[in-house]
mmCIF file of C-alpha atoms and ligand atoms in Angstrom:
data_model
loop_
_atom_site.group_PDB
_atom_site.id
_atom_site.type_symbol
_atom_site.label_atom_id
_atom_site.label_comp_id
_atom_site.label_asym_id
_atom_site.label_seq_id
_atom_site.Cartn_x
_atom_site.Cartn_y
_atom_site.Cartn_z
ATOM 1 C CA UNK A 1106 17.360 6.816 -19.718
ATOM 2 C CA UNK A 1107 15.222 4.222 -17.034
ATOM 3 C CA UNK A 1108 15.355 0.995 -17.707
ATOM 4 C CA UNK A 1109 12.504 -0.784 -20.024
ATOM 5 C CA UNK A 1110 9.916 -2.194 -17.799
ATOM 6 C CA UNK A 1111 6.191 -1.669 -18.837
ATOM 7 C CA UNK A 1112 6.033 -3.138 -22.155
ATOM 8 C CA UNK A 1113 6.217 -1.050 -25.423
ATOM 9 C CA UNK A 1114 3.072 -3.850 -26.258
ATOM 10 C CA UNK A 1115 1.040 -2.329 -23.092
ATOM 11 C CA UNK A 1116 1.953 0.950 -23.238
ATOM 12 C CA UNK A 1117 0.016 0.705 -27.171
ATOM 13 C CA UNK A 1118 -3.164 -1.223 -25.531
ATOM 14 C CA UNK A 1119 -3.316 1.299 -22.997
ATOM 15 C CA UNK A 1120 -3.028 4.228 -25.609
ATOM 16 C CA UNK A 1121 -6.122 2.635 -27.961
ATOM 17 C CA UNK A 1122 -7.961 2.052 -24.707
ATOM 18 C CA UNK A 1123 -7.585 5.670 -23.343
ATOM 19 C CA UNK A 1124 -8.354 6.912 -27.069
ATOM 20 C CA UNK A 1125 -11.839 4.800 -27.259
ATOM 21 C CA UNK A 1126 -13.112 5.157 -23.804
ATOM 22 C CA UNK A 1127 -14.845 8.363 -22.269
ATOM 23 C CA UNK A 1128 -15.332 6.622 -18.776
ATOM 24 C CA UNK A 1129 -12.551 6.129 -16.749
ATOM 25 C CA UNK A 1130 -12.558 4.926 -13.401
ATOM 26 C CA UNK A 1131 -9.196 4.024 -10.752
ATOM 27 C CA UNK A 1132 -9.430 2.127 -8.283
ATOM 28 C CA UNK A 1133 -6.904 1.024 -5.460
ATOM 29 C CA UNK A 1134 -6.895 -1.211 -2.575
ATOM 30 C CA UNK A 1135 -9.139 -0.986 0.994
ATOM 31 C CA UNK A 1136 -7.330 0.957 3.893
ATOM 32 C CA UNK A 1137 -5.521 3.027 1.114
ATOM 33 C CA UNK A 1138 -1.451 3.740 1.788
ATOM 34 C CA UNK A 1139 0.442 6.555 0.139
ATOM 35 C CA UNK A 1140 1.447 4.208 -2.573
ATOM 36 C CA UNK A 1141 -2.506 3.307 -3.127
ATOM 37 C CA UNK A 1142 -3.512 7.210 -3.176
ATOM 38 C CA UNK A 1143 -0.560 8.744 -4.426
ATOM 39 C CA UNK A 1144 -0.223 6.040 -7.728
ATOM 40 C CA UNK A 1145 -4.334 7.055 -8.210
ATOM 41 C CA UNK A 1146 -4.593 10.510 -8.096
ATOM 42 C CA UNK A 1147 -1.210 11.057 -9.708
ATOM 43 C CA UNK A 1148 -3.191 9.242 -12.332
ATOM 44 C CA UNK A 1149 -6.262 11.169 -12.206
ATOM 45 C CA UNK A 1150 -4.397 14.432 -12.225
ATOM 46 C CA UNK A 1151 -3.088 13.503 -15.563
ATOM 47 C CA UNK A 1152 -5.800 11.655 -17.425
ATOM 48 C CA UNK A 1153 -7.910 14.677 -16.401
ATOM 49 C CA UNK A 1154 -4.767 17.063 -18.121
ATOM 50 C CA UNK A 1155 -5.243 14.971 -21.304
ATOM 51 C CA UNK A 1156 -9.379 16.216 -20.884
ATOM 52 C CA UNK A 1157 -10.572 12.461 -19.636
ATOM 53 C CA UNK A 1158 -13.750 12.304 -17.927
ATOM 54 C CA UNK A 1159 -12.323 10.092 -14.583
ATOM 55 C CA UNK A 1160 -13.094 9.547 -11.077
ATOM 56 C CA UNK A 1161 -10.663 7.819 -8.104
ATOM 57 C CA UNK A 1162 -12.872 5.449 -6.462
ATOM 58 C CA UNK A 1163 -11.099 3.792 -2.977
ATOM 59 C CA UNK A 1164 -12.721 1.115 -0.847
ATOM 60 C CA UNK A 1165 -12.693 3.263 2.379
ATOM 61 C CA UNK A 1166 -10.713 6.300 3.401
ATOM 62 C CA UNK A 1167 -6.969 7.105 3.904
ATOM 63 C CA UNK A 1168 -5.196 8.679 7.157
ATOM 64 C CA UNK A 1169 -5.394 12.198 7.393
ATOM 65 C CA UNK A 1170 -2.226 12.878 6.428
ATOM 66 C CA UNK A 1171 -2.120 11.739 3.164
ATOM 67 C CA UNK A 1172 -5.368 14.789 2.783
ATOM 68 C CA UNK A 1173 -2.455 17.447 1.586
ATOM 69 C CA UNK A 1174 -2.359 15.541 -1.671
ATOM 70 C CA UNK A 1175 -3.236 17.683 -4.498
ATOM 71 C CA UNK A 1176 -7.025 16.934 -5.114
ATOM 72 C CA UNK A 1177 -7.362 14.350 -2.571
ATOM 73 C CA UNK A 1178 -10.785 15.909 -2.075
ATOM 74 C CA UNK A 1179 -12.020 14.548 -5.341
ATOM 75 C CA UNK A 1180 -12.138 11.184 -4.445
ATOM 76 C CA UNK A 1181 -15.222 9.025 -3.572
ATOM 77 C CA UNK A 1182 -15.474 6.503 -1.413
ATOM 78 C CA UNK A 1183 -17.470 3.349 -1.615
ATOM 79 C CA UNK A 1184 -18.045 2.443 1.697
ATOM 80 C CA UNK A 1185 -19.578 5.467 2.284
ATOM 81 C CA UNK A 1186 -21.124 6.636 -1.493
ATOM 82 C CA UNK A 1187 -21.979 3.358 -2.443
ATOM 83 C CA UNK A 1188 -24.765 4.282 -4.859
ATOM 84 C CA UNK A 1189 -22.598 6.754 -6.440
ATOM 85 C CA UNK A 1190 -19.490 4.567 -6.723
ATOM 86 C CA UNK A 1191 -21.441 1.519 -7.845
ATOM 87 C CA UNK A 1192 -23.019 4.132 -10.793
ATOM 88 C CA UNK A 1193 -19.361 5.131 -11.763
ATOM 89 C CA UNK A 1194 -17.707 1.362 -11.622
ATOM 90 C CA UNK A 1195 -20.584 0.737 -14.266
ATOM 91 C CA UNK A 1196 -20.531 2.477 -16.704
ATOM 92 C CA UNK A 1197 -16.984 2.651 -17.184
ATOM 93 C CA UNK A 1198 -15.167 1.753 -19.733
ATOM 94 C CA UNK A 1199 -12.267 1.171 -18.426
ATOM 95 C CA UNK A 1200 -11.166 0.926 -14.728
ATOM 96 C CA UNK A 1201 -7.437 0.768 -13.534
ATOM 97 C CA UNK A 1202 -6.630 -1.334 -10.650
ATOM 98 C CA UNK A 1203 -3.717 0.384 -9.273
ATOM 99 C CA UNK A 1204 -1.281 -0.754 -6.345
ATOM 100 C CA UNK A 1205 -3.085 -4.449 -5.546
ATOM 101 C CA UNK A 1206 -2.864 -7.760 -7.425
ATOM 102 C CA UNK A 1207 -6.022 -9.834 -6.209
ATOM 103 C CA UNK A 1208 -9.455 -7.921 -7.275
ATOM 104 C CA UNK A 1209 -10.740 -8.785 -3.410
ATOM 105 C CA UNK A 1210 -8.380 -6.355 -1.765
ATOM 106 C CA UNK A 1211 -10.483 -4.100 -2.726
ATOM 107 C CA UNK A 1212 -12.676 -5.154 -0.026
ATOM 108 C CA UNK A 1213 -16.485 -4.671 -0.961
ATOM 109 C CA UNK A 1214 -15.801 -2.781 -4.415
ATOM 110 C CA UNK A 1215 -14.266 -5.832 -5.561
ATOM 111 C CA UNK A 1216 -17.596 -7.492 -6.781
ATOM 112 C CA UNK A 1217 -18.869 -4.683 -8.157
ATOM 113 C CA UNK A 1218 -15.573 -4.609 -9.952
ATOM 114 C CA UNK A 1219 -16.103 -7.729 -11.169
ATOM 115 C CA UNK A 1220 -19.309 -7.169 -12.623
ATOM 116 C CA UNK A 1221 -18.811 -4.025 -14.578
ATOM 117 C CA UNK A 1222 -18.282 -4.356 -17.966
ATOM 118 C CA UNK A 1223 -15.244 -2.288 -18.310
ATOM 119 C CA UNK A 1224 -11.874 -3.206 -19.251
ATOM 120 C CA UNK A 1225 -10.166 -3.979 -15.798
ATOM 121 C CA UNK A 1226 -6.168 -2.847 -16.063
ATOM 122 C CA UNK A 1227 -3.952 -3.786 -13.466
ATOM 123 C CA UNK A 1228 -1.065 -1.830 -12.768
ATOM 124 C CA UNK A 1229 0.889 -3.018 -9.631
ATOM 125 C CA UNK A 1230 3.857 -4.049 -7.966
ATOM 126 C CA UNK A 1231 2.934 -7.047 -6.304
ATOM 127 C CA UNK A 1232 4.146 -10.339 -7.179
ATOM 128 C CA UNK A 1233 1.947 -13.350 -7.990
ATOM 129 C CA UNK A 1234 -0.851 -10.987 -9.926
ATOM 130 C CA UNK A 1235 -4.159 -13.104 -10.771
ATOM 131 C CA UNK A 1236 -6.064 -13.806 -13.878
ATOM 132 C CA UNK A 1237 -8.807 -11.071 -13.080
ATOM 133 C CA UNK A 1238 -7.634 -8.399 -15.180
ATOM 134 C CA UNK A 1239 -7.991 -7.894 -18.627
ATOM 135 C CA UNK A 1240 -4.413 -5.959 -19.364
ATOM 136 C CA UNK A 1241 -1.802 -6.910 -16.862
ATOM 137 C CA UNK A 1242 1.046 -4.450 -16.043
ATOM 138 C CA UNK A 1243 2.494 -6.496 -13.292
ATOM 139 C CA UNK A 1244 5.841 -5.323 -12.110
ATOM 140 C CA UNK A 1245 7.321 -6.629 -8.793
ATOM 141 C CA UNK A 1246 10.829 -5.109 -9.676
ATOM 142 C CA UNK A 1247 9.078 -1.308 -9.219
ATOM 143 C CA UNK A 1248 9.566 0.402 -6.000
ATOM 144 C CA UNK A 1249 5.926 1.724 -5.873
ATOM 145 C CA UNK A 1250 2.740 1.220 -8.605
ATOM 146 C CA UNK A 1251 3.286 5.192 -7.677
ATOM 147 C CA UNK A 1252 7.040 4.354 -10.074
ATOM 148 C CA UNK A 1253 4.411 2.995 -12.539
ATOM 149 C CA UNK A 1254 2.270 5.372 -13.063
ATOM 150 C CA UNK A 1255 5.219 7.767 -13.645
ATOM 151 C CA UNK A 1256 6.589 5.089 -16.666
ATOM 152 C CA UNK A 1257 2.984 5.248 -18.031
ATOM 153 C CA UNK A 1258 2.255 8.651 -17.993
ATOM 154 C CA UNK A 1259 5.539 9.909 -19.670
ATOM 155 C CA UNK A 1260 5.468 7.085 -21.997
ATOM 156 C CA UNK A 1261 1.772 8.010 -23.063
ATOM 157 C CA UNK A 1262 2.190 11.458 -22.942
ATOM 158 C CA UNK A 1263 5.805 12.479 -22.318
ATOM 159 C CA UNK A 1264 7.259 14.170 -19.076
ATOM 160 C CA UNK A 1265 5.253 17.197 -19.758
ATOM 161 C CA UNK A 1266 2.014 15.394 -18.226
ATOM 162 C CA UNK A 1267 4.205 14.834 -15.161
ATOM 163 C CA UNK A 1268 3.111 18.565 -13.274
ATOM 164 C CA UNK A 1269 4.394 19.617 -10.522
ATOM 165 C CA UNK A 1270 0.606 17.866 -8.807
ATOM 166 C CA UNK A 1271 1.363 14.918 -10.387
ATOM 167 C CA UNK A 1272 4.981 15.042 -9.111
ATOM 168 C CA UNK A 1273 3.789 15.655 -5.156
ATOM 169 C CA UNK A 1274 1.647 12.350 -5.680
ATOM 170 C CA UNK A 1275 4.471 9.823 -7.217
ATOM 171 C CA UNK A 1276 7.110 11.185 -5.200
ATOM 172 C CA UNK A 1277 4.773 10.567 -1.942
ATOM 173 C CA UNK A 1278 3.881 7.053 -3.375
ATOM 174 C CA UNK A 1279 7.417 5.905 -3.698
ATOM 175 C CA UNK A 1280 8.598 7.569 -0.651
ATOM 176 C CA UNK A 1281 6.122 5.963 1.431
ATOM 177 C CA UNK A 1282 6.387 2.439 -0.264
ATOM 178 C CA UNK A 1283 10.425 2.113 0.576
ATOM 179 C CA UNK A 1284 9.946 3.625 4.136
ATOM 180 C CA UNK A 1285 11.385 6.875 2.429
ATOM 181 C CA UNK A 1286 13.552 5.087 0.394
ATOM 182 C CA UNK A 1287 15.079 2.755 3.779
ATOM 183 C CA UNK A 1288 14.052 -0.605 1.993
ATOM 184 C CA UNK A 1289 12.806 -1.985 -2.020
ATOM 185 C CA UNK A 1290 14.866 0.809 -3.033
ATOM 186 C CA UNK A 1291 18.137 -0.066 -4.805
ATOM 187 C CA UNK A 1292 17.509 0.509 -7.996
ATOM 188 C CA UNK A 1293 19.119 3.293 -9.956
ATOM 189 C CA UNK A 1294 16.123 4.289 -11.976
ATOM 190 C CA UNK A 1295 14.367 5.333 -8.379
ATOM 191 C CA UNK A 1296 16.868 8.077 -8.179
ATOM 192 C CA UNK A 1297 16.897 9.216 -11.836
ATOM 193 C CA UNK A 1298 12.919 9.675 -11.713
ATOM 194 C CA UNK A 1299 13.055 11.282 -8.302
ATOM 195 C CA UNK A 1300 15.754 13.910 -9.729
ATOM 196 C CA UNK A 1301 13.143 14.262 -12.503
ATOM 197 C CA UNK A 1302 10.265 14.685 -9.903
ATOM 198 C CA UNK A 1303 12.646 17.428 -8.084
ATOM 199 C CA UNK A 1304 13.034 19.502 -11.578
ATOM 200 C CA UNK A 1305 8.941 19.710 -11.323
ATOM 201 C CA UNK A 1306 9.346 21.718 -8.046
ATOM 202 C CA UNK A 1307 8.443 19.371 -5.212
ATOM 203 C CA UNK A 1308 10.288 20.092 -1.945
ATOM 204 C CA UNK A 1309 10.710 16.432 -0.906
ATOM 205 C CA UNK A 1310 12.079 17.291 2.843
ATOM 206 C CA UNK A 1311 8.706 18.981 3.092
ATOM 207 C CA UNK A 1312 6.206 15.697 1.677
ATOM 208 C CA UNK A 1313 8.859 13.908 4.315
ATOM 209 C CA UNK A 1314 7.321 15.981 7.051
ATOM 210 C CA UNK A 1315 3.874 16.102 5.613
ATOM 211 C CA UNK A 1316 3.493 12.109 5.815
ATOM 212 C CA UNK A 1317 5.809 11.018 8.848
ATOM 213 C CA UNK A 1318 6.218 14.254 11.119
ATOM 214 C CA UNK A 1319 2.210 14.641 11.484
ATOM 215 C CA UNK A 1320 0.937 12.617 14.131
ATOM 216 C CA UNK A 1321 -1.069 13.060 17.131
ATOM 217 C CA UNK A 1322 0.379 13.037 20.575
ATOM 218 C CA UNK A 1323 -2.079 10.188 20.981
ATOM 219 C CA UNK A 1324 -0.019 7.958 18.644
ATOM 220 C CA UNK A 1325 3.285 9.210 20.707
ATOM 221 C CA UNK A 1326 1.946 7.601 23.725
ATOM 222 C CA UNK A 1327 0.908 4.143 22.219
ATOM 223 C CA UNK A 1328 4.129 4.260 20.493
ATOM 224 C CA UNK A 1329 5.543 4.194 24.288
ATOM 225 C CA UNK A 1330 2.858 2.092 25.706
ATOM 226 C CA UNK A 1331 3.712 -0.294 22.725
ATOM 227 C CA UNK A 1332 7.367 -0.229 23.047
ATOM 228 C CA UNK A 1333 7.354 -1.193 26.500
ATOM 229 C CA UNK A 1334 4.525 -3.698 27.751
ATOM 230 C CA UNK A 1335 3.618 -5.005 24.277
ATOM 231 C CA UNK A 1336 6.371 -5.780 22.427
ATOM 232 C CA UNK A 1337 7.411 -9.785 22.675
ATOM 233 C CA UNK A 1338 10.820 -10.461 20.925
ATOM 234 C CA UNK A 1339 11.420 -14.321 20.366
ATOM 235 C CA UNK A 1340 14.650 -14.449 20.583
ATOM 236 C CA UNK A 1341 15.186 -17.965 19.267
ATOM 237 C CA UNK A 1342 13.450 -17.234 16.063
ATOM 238 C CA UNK A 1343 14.861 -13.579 15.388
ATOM 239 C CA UNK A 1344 11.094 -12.388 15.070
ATOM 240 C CA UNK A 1345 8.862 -10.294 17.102
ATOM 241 C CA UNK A 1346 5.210 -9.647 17.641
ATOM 242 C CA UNK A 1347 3.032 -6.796 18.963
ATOM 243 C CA UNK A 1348 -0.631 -7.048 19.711
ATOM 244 C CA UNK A 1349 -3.245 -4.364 20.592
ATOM 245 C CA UNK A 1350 -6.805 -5.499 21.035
ATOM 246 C CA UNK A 1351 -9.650 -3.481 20.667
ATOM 247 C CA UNK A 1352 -9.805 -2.191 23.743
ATOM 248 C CA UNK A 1353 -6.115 -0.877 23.737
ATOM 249 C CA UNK A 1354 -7.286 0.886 20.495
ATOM 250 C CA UNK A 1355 -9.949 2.523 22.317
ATOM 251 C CA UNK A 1356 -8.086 3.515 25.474
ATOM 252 C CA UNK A 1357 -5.206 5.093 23.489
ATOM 253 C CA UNK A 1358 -7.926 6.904 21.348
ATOM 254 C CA UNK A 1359 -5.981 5.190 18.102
ATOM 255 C CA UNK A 1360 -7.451 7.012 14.622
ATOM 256 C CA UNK A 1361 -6.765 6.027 11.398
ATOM 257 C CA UNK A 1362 -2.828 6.163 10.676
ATOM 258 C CA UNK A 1363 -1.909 5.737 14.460
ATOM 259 C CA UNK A 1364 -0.381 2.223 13.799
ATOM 260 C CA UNK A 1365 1.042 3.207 11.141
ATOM 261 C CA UNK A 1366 5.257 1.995 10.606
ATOM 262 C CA UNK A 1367 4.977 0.579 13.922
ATOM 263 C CA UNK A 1368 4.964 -2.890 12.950
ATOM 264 C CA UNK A 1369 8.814 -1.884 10.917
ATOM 265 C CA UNK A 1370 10.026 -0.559 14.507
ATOM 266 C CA UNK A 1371 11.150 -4.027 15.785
ATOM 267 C CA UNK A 1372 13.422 -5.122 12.881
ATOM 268 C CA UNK A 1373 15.629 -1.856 13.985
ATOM 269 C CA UNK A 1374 16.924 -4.239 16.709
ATOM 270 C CA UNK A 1375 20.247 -5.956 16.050
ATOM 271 C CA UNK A 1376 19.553 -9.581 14.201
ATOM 272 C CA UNK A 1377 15.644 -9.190 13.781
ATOM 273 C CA UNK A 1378 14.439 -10.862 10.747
ATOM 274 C CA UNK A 1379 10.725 -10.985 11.286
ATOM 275 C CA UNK A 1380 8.097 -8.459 12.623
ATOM 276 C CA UNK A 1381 4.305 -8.755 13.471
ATOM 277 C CA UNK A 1382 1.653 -6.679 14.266
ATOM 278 C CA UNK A 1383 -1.304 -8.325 15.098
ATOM 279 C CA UNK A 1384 -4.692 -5.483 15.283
ATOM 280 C CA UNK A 1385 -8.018 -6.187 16.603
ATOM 281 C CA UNK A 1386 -10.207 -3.683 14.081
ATOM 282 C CA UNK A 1387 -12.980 -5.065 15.741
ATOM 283 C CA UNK A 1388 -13.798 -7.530 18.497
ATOM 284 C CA UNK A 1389 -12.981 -10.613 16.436
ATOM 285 C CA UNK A 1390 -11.194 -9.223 13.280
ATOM 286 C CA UNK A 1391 -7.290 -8.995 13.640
ATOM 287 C CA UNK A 1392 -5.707 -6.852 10.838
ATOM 288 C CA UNK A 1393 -2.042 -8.859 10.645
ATOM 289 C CA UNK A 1394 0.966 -6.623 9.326
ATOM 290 C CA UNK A 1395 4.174 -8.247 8.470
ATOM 291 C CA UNK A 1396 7.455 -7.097 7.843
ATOM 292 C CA UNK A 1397 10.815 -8.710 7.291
ATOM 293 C CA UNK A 1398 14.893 -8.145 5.937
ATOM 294 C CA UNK A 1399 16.764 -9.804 3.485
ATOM 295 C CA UNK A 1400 16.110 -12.902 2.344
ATOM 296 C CA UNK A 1401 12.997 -13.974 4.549
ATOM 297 C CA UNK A 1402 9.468 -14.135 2.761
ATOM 298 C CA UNK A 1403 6.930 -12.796 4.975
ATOM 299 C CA UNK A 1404 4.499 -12.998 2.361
ATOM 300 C CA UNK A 1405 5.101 -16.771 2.023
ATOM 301 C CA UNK A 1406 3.878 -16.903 6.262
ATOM 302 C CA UNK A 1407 1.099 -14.501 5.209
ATOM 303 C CA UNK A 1408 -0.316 -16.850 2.810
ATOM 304 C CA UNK A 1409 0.088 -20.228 4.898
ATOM 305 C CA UNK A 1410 -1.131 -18.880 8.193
ATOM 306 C CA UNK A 1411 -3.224 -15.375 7.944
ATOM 307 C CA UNK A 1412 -5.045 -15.591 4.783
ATOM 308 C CA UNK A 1413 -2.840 -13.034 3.162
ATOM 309 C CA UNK A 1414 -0.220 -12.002 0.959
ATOM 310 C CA UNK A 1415 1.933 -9.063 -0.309
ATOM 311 C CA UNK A 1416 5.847 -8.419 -1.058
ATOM 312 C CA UNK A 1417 8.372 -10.650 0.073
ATOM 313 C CA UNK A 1418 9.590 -7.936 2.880
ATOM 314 C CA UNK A 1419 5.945 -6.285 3.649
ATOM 315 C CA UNK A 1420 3.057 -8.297 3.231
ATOM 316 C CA UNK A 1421 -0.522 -8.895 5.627
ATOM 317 C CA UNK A 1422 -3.275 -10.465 6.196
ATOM 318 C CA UNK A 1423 -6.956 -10.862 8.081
ATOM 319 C CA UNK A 1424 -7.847 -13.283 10.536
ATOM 320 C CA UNK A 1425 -11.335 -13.968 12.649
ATOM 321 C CA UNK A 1426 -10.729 -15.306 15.466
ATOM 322 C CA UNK A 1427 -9.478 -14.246 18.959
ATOM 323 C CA UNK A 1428 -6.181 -12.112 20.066
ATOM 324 C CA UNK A 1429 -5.375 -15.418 22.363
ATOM 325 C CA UNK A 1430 -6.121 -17.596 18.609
ATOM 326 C CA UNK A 1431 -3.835 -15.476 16.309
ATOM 327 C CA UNK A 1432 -0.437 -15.452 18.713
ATOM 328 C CA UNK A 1433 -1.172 -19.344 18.869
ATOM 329 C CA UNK A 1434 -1.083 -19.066 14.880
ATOM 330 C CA UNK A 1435 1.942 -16.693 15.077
ATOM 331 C CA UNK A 1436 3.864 -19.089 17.320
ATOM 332 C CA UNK A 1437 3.039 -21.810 15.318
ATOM 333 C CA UNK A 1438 4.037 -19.729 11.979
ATOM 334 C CA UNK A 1439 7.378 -19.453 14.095
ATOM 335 C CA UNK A 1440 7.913 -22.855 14.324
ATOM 336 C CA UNK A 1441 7.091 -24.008 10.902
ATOM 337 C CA UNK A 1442 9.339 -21.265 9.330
ATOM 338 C CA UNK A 1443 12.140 -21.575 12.423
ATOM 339 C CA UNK A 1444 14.700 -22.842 9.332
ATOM 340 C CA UNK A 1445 14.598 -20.059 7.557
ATOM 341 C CA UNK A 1446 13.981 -17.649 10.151
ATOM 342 C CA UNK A 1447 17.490 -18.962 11.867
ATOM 343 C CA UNK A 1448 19.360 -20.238 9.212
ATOM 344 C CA UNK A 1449 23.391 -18.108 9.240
ATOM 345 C CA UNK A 1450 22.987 -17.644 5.057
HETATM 346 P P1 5GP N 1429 0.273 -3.338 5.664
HETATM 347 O O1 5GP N 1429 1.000 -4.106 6.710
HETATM 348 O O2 5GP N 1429 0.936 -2.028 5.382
HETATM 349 O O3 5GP N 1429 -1.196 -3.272 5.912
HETATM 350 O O4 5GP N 1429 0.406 -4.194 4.327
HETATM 351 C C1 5GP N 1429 1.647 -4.413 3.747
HETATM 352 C C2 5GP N 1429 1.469 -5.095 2.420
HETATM 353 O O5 5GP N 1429 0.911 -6.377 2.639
HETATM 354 C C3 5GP N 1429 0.517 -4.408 1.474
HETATM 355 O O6 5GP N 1429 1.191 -3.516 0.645
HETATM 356 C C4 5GP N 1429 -0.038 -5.552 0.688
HETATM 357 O O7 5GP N 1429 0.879 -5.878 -0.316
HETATM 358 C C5 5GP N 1429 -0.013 -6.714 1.635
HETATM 359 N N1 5GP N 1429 -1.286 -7.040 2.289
HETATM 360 C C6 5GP N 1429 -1.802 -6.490 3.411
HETATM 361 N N2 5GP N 1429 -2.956 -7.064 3.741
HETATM 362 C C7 5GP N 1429 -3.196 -8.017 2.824
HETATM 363 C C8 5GP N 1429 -4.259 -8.978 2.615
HETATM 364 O O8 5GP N 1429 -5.225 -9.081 3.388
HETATM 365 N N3 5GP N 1429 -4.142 -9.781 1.521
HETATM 366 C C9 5GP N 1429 -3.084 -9.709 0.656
HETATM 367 N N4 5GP N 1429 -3.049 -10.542 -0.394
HETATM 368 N N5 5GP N 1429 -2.079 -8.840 0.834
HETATM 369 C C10 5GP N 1429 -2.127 -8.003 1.883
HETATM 370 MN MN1 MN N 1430 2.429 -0.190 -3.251
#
């Protein structure tokens, strides 16, 4: 038996929502993860088994190889069919906000979110949730929203709705969310819902391959470009920082996905607390990736210095400004958190 964490309370709103609405729409957050795509179509696979009429909406697309997922295909995107997504996030009844706790991390949706009508349900694993949502399933102790969808699907319909589909997705969600279960994963539940996931049929040795044995040879060689000539460790601080500018993306051909896990690389060396990975998207807009161990809240630097947020040990932000401007922030983010970042605890 797991643990009680979505409320018997929610689960019954949830259940008289799904019963009185015919449009459904989920939604996740921009730059989609596996958590973010597997916790919506794992979703959509089973409010479609219990004959729902619902579409997966995401902000922008996902790396290539996440595309494996079962029905991956279905989903729209509203950076590129905004008409169409606009259309859908109206008249819906009801939209679930999946993996994301702030309705603007869902980049240019999010107003349109805002507007609709619908009944906005949030069901997410990040802490510090805001007041946007009209049902709140807000669980920071869950390894992956992908955890949470399993919890609500076999409490609304039993493990039955949980198909072997519908397996692939959660198991690729959680997998992907604890760095295949390296990190956020201590809990015993994880385990008992991944043996149930296994009974379903998925081969998880093969999603391991599909998501992190898949990249270009492109990504090999900024992976070695990286790891030699851009990787700063401050010693004095037990933190680290990597920058590639725009240009660097274009010279090493960098796609979607490239960069992705590189930013966790640096805490595999012996006493690092603190990682950054500072991306110039576009001349101007740095992407900012954090990671951290233990005790240290990188989410607390994302939200004083890099307009950001996230979980205590993975969390990000966006900054305009220059490369030179954002390692002038990180150093002084070094500084300013040097206490806890050194401290023998
Ligand atoms: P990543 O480094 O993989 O892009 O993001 C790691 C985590 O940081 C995400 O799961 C999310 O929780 C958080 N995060 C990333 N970017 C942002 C941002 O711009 N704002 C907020 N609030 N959180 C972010
Ligand atoms: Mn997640």
């Amino acid at each position: 038996m797991l643990e009680e964490m979505i409320s018997i309370n929610n689960i019954a709103t949830v259940r008289d929502l799904l019963d009185k609405s015919g449009r459904i729409v989920i939604v996740s957050h921009k730059n989609p993860d596996g958590d973010a795509v597997g916790s919506s179509l794992a979703l959509y696979h089973c409010l479609k088994n219990a004959g729902k009429n619902v579409d997966v909406v995401l902000p922008n697309a996902f790396p290539e190889f996440l595309s494996w997922l079962p029905s991956s295909a279905d989903v729209l995107f509203y950076d590129t069919e905004k008409e169409r997504a606009c259309e859908l996030f109206m008249s819906a009844d009801v939209i679930f906000c999946l993996d994301f706790n702030l309705l603007s991390r869902a980049g240019d949706a999010a107003p349109v979110i805002a507007e609709s009508n619908a009944v906005k349900v949030l069901l997410d694993h990040h802490p510090f949730p805001s007041d946007e949502f009209c049902v709140s399933m807000s669980h920071p102790d869950a390894c992956s929203t992908s955890e949470l969808v399993y919890r609500l699907v076999t409490s609304l319909y039993g493990i039955d709705a949980v198909t072997y589909d519908v397996a692939q997705c959660i198991y690729t969600g959680m997998m992907t969310d604890t760095g295949a279960f390296a990190y956020a994963s201590t809990r015993k539940d994880i385990y008992l819902i991944i043996a149930e996931l296994l009974a379903k049929g998925i081969d998880k040795d093969k999603i391991y391959r599909r998501v992190f044995y898949n990249y270009s040879l492109s990504r090999m060689r900024l992976l070695g470009y990286v790891m030699n000539e851009k990787l700063k460790v401050y010693n004095k601080y037990n933190a680290s920082l990597i920058t590639l500018t725009h240009d660097e993306l274009m010279r090493f051909y960098v796609v979607k996905g490239d960069t992705e896990g590189l930013v966790n690389m640096p805490l595999q060396i012996k006493g690092m607390r603190f990682s950054c990975f500072l991306r110039e998207e576009q001349p101007g807009k740095i992407n900012v990736s954090l990671r951290s161990v233990d005790d240290f809240p990188c989410n607390a630097v994302a939200a004083k210095f890099f307009n950001g947020g996230g979980h205590k040990n993975a969390s990000g932000g966006e900054l305009r400004c220059t490369m030179k401007e954002a390692v002038e922030l990180f150093s002084k983010a070094l500084q300013d958190f040097k206490a806890e970042l050194t401290d023998n605890g």
